[in-house]
Coordinates of C-alpha atoms in Angstrom, one line a residue:
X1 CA -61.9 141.6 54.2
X2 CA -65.5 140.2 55.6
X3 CA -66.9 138.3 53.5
X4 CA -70.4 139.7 52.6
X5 CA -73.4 138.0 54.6
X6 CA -75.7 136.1 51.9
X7 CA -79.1 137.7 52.1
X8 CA -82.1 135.1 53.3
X9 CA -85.4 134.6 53.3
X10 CA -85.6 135.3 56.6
X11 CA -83.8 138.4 56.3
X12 CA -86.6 139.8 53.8
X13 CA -89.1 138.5 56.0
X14 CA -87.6 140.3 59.2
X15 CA -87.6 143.6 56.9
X16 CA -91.2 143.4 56.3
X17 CA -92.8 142.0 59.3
X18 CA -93.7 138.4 57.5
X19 CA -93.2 135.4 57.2
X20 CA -90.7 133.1 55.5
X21 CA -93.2 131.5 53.9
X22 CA -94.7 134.2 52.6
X23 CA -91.7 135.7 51.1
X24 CA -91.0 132.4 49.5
X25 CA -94.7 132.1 48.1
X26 CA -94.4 135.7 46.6
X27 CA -90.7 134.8 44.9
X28 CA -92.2 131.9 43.0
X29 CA -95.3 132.8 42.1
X30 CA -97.4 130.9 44.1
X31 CA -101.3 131.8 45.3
X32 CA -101.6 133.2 49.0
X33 CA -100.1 136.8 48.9
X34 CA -101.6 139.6 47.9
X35 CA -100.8 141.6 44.7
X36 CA -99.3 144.7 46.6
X37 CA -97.4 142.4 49.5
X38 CA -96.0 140.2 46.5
X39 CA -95.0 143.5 44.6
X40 CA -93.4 144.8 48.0
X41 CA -91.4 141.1 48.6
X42 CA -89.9 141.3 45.0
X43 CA -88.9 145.2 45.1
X44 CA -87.1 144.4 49.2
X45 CA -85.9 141.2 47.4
X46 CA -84.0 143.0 44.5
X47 CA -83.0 146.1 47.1
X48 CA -81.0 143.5 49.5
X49 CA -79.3 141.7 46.6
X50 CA -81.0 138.4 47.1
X51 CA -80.0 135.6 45.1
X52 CA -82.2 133.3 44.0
X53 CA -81.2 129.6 44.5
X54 CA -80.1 128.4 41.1
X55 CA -84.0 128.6 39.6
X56 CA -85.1 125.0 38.6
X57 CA -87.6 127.4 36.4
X58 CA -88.7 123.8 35.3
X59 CA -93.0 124.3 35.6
X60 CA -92.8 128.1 36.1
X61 CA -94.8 129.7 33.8
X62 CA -96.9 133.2 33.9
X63 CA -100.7 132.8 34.9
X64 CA -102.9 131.3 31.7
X65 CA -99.9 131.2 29.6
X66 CA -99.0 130.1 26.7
X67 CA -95.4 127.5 27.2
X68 CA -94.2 129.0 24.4
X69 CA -91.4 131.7 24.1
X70 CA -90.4 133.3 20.6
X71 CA -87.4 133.1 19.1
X72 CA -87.2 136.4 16.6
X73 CA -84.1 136.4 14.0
X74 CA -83.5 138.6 11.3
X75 CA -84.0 136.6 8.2
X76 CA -80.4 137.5 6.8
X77 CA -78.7 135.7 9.7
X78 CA -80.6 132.6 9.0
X79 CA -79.7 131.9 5.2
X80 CA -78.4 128.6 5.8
X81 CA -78.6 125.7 8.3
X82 CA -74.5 125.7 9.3
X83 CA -74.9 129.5 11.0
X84 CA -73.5 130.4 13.7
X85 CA -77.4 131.7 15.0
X86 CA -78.9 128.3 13.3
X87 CA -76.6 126.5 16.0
X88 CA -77.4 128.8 19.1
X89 CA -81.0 128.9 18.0
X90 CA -80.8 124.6 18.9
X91 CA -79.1 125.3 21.8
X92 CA -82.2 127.7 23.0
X93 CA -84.9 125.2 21.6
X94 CA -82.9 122.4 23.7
X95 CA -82.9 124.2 27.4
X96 CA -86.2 125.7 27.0
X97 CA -87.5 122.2 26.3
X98 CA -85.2 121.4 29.7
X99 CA -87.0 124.5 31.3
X100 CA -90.7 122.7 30.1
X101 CA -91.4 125.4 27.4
X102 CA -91.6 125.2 23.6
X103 CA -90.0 127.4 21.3
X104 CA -91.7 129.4 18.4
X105 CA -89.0 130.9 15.6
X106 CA -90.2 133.7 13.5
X107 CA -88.0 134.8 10.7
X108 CA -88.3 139.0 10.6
X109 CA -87.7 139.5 6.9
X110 CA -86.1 143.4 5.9
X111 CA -89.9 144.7 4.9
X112 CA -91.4 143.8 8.3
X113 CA -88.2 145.6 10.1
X114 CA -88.5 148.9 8.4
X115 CA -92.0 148.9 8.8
X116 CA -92.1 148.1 12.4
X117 CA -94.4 145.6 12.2
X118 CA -95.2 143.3 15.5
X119 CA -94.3 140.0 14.5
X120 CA -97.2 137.3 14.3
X121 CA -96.6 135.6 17.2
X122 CA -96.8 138.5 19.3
X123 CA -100.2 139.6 17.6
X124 CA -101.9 136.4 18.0
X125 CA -100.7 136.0 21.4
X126 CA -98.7 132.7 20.8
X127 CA -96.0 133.5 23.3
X128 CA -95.3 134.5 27.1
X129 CA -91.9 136.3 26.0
X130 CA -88.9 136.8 23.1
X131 CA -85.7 136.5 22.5
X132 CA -84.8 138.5 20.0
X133 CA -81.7 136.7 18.5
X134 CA -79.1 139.1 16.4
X135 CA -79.2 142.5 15.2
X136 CA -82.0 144.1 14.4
X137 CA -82.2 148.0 13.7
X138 CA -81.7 150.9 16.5
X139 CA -85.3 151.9 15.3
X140 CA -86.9 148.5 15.3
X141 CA -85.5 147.6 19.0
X142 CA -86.5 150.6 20.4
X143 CA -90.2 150.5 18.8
X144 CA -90.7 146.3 20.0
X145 CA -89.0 147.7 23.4
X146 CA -92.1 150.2 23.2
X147 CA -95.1 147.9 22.4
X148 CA -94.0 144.4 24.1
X149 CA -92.4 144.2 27.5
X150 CA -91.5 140.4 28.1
X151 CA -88.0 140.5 26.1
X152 CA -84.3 139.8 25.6
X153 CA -81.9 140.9 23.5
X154 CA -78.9 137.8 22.5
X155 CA -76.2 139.0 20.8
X156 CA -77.1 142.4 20.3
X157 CA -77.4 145.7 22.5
X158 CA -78.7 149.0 23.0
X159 CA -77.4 152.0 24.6
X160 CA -80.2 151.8 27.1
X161 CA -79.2 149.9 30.7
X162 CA -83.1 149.8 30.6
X163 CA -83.4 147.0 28.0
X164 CA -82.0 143.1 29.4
X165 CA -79.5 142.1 27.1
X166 CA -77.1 138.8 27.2
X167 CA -73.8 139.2 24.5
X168 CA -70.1 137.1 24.1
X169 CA -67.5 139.5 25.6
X170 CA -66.3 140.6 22.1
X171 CA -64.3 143.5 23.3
X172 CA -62.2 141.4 25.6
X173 CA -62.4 138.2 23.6
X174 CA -60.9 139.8 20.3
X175 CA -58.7 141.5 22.2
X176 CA -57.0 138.1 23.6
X177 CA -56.7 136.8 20.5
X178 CA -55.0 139.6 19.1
X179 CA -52.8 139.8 21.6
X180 CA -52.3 135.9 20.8
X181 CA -51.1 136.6 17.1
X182 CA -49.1 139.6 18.6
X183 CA -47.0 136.9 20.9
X184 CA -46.6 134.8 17.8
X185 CA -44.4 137.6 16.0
X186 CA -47.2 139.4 13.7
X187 CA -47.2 143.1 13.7
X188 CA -49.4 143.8 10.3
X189 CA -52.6 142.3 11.1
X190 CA -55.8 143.7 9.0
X191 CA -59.5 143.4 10.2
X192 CA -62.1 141.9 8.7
X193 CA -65.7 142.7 8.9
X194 CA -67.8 145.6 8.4
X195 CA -67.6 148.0 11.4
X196 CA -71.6 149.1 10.9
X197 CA -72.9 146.1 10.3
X198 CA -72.9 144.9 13.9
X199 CA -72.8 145.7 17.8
X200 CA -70.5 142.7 18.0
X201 CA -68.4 143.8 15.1
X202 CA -67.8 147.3 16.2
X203 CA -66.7 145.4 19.4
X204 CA -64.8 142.8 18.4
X205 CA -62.8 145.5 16.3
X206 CA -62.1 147.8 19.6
X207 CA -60.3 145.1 21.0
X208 CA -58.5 144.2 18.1
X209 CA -57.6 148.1 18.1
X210 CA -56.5 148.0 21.8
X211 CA -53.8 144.8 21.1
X212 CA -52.5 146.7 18.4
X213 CA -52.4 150.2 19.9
X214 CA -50.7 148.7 23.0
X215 CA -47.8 147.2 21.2
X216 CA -47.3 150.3 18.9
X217 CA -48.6 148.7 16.0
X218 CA -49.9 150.5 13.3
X219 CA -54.0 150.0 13.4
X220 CA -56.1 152.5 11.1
X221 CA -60.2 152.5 10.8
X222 CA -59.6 153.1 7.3
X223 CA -58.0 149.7 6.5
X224 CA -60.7 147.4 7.7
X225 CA -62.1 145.0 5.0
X226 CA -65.4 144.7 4.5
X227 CA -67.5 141.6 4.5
X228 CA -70.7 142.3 4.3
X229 CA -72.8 145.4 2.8
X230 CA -75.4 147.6 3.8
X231 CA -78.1 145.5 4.5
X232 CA -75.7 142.8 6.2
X233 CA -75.4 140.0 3.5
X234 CA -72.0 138.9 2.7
X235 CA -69.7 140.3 -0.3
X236 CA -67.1 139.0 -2.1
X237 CA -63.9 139.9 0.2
X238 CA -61.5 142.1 -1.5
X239 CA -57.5 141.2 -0.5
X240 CA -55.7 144.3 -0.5
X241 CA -52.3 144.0 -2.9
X242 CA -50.1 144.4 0.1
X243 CA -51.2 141.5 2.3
X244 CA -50.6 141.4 5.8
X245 CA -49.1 138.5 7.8
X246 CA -52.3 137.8 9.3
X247 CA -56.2 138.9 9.2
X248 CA -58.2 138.9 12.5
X249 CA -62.4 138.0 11.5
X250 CA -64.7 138.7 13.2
X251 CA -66.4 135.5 12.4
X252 CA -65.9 132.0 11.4
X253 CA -67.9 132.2 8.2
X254 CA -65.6 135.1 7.0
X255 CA -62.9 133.7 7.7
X256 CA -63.6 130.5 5.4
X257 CA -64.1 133.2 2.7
X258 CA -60.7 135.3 3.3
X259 CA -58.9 131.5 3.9
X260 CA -60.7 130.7 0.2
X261 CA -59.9 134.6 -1.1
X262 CA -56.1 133.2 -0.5
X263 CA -56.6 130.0 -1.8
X264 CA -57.4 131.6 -5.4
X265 CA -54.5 134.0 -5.2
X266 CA -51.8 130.9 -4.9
X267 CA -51.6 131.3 -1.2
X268 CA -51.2 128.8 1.4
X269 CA -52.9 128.9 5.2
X270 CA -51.0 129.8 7.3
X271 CA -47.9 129.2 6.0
X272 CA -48.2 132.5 4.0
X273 CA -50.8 134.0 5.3
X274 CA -52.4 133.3 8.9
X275 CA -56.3 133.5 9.7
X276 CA -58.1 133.6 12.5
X277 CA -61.6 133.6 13.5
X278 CA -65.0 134.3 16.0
X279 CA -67.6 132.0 17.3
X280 CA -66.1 128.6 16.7
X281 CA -69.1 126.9 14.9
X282 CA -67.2 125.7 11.9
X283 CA -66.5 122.3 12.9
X284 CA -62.9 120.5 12.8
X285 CA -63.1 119.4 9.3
X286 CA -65.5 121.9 7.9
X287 CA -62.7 123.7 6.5
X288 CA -58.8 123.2 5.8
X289 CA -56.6 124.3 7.7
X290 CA -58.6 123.6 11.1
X291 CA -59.3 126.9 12.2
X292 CA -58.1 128.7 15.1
X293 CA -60.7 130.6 16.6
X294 CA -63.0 132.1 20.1
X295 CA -65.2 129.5 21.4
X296 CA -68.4 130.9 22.9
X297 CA -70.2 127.8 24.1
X298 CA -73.8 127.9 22.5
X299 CA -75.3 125.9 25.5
X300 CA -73.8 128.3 28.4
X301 CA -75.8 131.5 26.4
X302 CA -79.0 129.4 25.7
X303 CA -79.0 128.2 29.3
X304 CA -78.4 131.9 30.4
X305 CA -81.4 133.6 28.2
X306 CA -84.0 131.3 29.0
X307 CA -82.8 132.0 33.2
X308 CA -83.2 135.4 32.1
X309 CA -86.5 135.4 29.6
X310 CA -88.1 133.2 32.3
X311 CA -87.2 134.6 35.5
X312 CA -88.5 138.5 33.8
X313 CA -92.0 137.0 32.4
X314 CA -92.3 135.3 36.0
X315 CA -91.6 138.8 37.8
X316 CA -89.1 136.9 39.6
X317 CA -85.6 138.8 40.8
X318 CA -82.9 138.9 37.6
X319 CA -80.1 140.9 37.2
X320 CA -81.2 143.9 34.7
X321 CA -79.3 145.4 31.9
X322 CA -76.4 144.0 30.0
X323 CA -75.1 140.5 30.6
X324 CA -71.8 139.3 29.3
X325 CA -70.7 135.9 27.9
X326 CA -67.0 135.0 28.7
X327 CA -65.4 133.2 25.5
X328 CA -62.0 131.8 25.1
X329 CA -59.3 131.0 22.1
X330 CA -58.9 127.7 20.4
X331 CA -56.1 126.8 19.1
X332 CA -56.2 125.3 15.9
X333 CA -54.0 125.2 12.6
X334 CA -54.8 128.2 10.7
X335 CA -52.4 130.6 12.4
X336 CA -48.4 129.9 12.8
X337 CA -45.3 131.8 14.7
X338 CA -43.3 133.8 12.4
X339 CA -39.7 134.7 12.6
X340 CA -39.7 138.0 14.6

């Protein structure tokens, strides 16, 4: 097969009767081109499937702007400083300080959300763009989507190819390690997590469904265990009476609870029961046993939003829609092969 010709600069400029130069001042940004002819470049640019070199977006910033680019998370997934979002929000502060901008957080707190309200930094024009990190609700997302252009989803998505979103590849992810606990001779695995509470959830428990359905396993909606409640803040977890050989979570932090849930019922991990979980932010020692888990490296989806925040508040070419994270298992000790 041919390998596919990498567009140029030149080959936009041939398109359009320019020059080089002038397609390369409209892709960055720079003064010399015309609004319409700049417009024209980007639209040919996107059409041919040009690539932009990797973006040293380092000094690229829109016209009188601010630096700054808001992070936006849900106040209930920022209750403590050892969360899985506290971590990736330091990894975004960290490569937009690389990328020469400052980060602003604002918390948006449960009243705000249902009353659609802008947050601050939007109405006081403190930032060039947002990254909205976590879940937010369907009616939320699509009024900010509505009233403020210059945004990302992380870790959460919409049905709408319209709206730029970056997200872990649950699906395929929680799938793997399924399949992993599968190899090591368990065929009654339970779920945890609360199927509602999440995209990522509701994702993370379709692959766990496919491993199981695949190998004939029995797998029932009905018999996931919940974690969380309505509003998304964490619940006691409830062991059923008959336990399984192993639970799949659909994060670390619930994990910890079902591996302490265990703990108070006599149990030992994983020599009774094995646990795994999602995200890999509990460190080494932060619980006992080490826990085996997906690794999603925080820096690789920092360093992807702020490509994609900056390069769509610049007007520069980006790849639109919904772009996904690969993650991979770590094997720790909380899990163990059982007799088959």
């Amino acid at each position: 097969m041919a390998k596919k010709k990498k567009i140029t600069l030149l080959d936009i400029a041939k398109n359009l009767n320019v020059s080089t130069v002038t397609v390369s001042k409209a892709l960055a940004n720079k003064d010399g081109v015309g609004d319409e002819l700049r417009k024209k470049i980007k639209e040919m640019a996107v059409t041919m499937g040009y690539i932009m070199p990797s973006v040293n977006t380092a000094g690229t910033r829109p016209k009188d702007g601010t630096g700054n680019i808001g992070i936006l998370i849900p106040s209930k997934f920022f209750s403590n400083n050892s969360s899985f979002y506290w971590n990736l929000y330091n990894a975004l502060s960290s490569e937009l300080l690389k990328q020469n901008y400052y980060c602003i957080m604002e918390q948006l707190n449960s009243e705000d959300e249902f009353n659609l309200i802008v947050p601050h930094m939007v109405q006081d024009k403190k930032v060039d763009g947002i990254i909205i990190l976590g879940q937010v609700s369907d009616n939320y997302a699509r009024f900010f989507s509505t009233c403020y252009k210059g945004f990302i989803f992380l870790d959460f998505y919409l049905s709408d190819e319209n709206i730029d979103t970056i997200t872990s590849d649950n699906f395929y992810s929680e799938y793997i390690m399924t399949d992993y606990l599968i190899s090591l001779g368990h065929k009654d695995i339970r779920f945890v997590g609360s199927f509602n509470a999440t995209t990522s959830i509701k994702d993370r428990f379709m692959g766990f469904m496919k491993a199981m359905l695949e190998n004939n396993y029995h797998v029932s909606f009905d018999e996931i265990i919940e974690d969380r409640d309505e509003n998304g803040i964490s619940i006691p977890i409830e062991l059923p009476e008959k336990l399984p050989t192993a639970f799949v979570c659909n994060c670390d932090e619930t994990a910890v609870h079902v591996i302490n849930a265990l703990k108070q019922r006599g149990l030992n991990v994983p020599d009774d029961v094995s646990v795994a979980g999602f995200d890999n932010y509990v460190s080494i020692n932060g619980t006992s046993p080490a826990l085996t888990t997906v690794n999603v490296d925080p820096a690789v989806t920092a360093q992807a939003a702020v490509e994609l925040i900056i390069k769509k508040i610049n007007g520069l070419p980006y790849n639109h829609g919904h772009t996904v994270i690969s993650g991979k298992i770590v094997i720790r000790d909380s899990v163990r092969k059982i007799s088959q």
